[in-house]
Short mmCIF file of C-alpha atoms in Angstrom, two decimals:
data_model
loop_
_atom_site.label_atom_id
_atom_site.label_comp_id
_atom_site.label_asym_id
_atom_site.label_seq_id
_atom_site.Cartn_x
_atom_site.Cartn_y
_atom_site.Cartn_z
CA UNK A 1463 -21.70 1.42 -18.75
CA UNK A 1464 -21.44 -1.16 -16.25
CA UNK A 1465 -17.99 -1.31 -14.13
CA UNK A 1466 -16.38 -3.37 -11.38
CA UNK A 1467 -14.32 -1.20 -9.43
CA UNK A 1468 -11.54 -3.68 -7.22
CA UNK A 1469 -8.80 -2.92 -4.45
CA UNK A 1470 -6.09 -3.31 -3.56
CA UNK A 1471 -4.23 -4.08 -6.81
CA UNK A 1472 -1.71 -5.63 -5.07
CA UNK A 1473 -1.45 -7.35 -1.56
CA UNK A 1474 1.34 -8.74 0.34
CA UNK A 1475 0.64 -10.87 3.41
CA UNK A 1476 2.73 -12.92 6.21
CA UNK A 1477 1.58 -16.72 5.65
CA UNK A 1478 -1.14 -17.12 7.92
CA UNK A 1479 -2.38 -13.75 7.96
CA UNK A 1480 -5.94 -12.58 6.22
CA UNK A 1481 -6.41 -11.35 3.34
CA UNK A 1482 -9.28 -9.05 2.21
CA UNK A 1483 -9.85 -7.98 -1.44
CA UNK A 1484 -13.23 -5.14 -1.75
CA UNK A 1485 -14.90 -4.94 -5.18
CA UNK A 1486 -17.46 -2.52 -5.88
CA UNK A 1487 -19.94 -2.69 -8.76
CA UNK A 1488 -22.43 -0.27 -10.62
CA UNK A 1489 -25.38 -1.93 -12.35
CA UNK A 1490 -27.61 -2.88 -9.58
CA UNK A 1491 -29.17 -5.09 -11.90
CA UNK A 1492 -25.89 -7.24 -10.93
CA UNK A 1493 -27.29 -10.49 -9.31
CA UNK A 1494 -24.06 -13.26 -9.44
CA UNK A 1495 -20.64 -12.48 -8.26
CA UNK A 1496 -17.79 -15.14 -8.81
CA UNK A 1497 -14.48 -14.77 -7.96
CA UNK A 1498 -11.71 -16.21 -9.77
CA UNK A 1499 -7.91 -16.82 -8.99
CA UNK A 1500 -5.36 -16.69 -12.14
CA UNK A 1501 -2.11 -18.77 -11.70
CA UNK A 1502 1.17 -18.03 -13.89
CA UNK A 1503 0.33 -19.50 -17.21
CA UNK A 1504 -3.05 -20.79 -16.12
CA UNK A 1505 -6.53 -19.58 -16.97
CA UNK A 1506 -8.89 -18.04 -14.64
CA UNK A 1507 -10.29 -20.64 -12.13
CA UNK A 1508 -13.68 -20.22 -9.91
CA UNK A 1509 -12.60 -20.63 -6.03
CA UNK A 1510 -16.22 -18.91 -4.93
CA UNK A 1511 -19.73 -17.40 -5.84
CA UNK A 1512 -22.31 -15.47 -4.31
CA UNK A 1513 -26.10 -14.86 -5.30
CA UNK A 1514 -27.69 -11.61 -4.30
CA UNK A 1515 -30.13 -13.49 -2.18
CA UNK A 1516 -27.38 -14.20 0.12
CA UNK A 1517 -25.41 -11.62 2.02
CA UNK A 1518 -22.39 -14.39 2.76
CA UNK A 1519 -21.00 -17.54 1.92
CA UNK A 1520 -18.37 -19.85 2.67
CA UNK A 1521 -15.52 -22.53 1.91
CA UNK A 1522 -13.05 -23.78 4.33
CA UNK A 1523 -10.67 -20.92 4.22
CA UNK A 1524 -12.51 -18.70 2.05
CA UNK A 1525 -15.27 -16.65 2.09
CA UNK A 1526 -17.47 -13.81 0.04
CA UNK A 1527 -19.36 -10.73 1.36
CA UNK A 1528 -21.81 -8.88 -0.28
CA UNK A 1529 -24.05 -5.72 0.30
CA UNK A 1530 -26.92 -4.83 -2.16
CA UNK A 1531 -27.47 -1.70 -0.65
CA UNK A 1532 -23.61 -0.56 -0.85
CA UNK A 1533 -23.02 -2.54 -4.11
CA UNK A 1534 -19.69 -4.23 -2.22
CA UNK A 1535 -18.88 -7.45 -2.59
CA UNK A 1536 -15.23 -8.80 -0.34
CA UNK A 1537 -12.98 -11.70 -0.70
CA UNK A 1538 -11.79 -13.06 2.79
CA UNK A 1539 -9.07 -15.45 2.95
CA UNK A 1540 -8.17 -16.66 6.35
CA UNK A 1541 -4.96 -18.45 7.35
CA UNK A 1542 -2.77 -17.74 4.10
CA UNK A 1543 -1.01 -20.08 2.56
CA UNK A 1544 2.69 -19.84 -0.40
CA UNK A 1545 0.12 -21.55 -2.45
CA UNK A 1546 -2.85 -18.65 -2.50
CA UNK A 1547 -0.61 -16.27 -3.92
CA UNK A 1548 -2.07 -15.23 -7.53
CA UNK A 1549 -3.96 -13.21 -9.22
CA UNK A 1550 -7.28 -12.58 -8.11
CA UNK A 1551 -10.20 -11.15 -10.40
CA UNK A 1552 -14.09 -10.36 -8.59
CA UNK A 1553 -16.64 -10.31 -11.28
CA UNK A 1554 -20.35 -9.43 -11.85
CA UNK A 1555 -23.07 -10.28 -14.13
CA UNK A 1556 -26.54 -10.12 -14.40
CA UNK A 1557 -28.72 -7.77 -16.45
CA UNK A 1558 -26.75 -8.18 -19.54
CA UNK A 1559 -26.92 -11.80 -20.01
CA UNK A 1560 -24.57 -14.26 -19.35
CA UNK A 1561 -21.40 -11.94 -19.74
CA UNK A 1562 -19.02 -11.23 -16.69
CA UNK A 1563 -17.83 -7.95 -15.84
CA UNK A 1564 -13.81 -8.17 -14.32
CA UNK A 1565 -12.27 -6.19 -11.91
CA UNK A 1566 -9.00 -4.87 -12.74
CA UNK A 1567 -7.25 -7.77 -10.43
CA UNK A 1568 -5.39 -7.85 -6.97
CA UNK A 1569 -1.78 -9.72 -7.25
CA UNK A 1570 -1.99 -11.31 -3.95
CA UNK A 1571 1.89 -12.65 -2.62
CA UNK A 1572 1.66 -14.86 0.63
CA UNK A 1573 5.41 -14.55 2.30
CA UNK A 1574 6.68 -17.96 4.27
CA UNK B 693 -14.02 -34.69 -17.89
CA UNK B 694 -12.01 -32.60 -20.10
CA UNK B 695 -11.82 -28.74 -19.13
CA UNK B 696 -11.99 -26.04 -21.59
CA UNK B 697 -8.92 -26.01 -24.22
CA UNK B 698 -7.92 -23.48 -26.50
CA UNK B 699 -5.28 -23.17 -29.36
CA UNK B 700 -2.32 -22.31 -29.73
CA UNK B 701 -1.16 -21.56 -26.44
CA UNK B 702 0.62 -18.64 -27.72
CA UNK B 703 0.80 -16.87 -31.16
CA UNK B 704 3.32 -14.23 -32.81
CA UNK B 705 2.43 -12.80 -35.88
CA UNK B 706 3.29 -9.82 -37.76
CA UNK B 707 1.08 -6.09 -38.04
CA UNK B 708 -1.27 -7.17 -41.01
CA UNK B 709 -1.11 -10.36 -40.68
CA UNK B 710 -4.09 -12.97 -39.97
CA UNK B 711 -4.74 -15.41 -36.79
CA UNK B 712 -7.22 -17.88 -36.10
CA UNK B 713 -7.46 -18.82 -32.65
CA UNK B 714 -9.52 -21.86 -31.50
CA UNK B 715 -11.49 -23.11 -28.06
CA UNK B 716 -13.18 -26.61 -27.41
CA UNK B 717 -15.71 -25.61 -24.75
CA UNK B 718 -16.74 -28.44 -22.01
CA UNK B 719 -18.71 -31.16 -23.78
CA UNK B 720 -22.43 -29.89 -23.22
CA UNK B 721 -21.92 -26.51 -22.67
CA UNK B 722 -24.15 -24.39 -25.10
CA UNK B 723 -23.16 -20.91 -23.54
CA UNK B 724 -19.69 -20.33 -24.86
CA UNK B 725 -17.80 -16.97 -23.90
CA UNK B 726 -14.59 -15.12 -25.27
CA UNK B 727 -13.04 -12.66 -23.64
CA UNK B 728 -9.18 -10.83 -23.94
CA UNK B 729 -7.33 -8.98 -21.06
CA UNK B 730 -4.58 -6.55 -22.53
CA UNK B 731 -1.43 -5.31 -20.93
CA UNK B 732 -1.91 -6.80 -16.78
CA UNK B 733 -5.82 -4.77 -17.14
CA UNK B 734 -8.91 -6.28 -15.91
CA UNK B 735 -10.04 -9.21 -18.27
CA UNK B 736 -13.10 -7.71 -20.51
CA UNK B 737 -16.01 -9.77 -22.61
CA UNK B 738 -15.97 -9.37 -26.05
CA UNK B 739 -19.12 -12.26 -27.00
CA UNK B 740 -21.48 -14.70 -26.16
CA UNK B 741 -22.40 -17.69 -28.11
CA UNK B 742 -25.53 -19.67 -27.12
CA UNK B 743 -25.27 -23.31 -29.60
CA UNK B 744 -24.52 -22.04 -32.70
CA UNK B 745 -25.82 -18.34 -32.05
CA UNK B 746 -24.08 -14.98 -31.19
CA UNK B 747 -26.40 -14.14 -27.96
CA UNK B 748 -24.38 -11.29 -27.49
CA UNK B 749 -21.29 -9.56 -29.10
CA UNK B 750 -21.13 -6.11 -27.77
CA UNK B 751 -17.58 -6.30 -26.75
CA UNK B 752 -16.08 -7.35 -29.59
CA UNK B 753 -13.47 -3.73 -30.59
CA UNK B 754 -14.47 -3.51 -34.34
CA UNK B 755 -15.15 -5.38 -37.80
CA UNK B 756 -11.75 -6.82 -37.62
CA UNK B 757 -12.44 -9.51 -35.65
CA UNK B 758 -14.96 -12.46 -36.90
CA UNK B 759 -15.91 -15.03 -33.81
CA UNK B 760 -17.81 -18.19 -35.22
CA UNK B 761 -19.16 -21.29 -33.92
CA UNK B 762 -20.31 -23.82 -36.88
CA UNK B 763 -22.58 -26.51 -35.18
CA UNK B 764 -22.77 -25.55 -31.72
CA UNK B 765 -19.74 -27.29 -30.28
CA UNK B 766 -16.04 -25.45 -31.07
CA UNK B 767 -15.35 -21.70 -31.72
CA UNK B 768 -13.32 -19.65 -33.34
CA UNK B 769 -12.17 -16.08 -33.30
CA UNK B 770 -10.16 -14.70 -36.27
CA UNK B 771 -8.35 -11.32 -36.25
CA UNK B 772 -7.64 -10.07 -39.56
CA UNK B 773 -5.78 -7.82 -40.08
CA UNK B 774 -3.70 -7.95 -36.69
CA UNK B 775 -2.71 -4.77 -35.38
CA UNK B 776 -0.22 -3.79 -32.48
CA UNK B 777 -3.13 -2.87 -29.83
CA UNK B 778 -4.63 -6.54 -30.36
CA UNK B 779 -1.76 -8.33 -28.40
CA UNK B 780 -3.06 -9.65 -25.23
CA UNK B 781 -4.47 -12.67 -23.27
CA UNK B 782 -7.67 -14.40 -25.44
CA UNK B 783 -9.82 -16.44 -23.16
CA UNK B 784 -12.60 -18.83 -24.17
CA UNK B 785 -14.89 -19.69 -21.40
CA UNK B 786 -17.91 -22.18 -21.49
CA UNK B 787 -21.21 -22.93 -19.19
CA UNK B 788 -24.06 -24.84 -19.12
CA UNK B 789 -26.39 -22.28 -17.67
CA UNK B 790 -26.37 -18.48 -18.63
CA UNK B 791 -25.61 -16.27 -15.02
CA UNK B 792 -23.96 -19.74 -13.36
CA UNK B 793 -20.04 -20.20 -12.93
CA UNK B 794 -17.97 -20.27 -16.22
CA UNK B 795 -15.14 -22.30 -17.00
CA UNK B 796 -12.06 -20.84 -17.93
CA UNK B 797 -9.68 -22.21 -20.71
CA UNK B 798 -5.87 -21.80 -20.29
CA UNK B 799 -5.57 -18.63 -22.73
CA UNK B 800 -3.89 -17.47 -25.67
CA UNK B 801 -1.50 -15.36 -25.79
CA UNK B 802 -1.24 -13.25 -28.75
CA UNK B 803 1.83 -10.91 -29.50
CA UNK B 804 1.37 -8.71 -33.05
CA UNK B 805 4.83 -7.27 -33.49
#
């Protein structure tokens, strides 16, 4: 069935370092890729998206790959901050209706 | 605007025993989404609800769980009976557009002891 593959599961930075997070995904029928970032205690919440009609995107300090051919889609985070750290889930959907498929999370910890 | 709620915040219940968990999607959302992550894994869809209708449920485990949504606007998904390997995180997520960004509630946490 359909999987999203994600790495590192856990990432630890110098504040104002990058971060990079890779996903990789299997039904090519995938077509919408959020990203979501999970706070203690919190719910999931959207920081990003990317259509497959566009190979990047971006938002201030963030920003989203993605290559159709290689099914890869990457989280960039430039100039870390205490308050990124979290837990941060890629997702795909697209084929199968409305439903998102998770990757298995990366704990991302930003050191002052 | 009020976000997506859910309730309780956190439930312990005994093997056996019966819970009821509850979401308010965002007002005017028809697309309404549960899904559960277990023990720190990835989170994983278990259905869809479009209004009133079950759009898609192909994630929900087995026959012990019973997801409704009477009129459209709140859900519910009842586990009955609980067992051990059903403690985890329950999520309810709602959008307005299938294959557009969803909105997370906070979660649920479920413990079955």
């Amino acid at each position: 069935g359909e999987n999203v593959e994600q790495h590192p599961s856990t990432l630890s930075v110098q504040e104002g370092d990058s971060a990079v997070i890779k996903c990789t995904y299997s039904d090519s029928a995938s077509n919408y890729f959020p990203w979501y970032k999970q706070e203690l205690g919190k719910g999931p919440q959207l920081i990003i998206d990317i259509r497959s009609n566009v190979g990047e995107k971006k938002d201030q300090r963030i920003a989203v790959t993605l290559n159709k051919t290689a099914k890869h889609f990457s989280l960039h985070i430039t100039e870390t901050q205490p308050e990124d750290s979290a837990v941060y889930f890629c997702a795909a959907s697209g084929g199968q209706g409305g439903k998102l498929i998770f990757g298995q999370g990366t704990e991302l910890s930003v050191k002052p | 605007e009020a976000g997506v709620t859910q309730f309780p915040s956190h439930s312990v219940i005994e093997k056996g025993q019966t819970v009821t968990l509850r979401c308010d999607p965002i007002s005017g959302h028809d697309n309404l989404y549960w899904y559960r992550r277990v023990m720190g894994k990835e989170i994983k869809f278990l259905l869809h609800f479009v209004k009133e209708s079950k759009q898609d449920e192909s994630g929900m485990p087995n026959n012990r769980f019973l997801a409704e949504r009477t009129g459209g606007t709140y859900s519910t998904l009842k586990v009955q009976p609980a067992e051990l390997e059903d403690s985890g995180v329950y999520f309810c997520a709602s959008s307005q557009v299938i294959e557009t960004w969803q909105f997370f509630g906070p979660g649920t946490r479920l413990t079955v002891l």
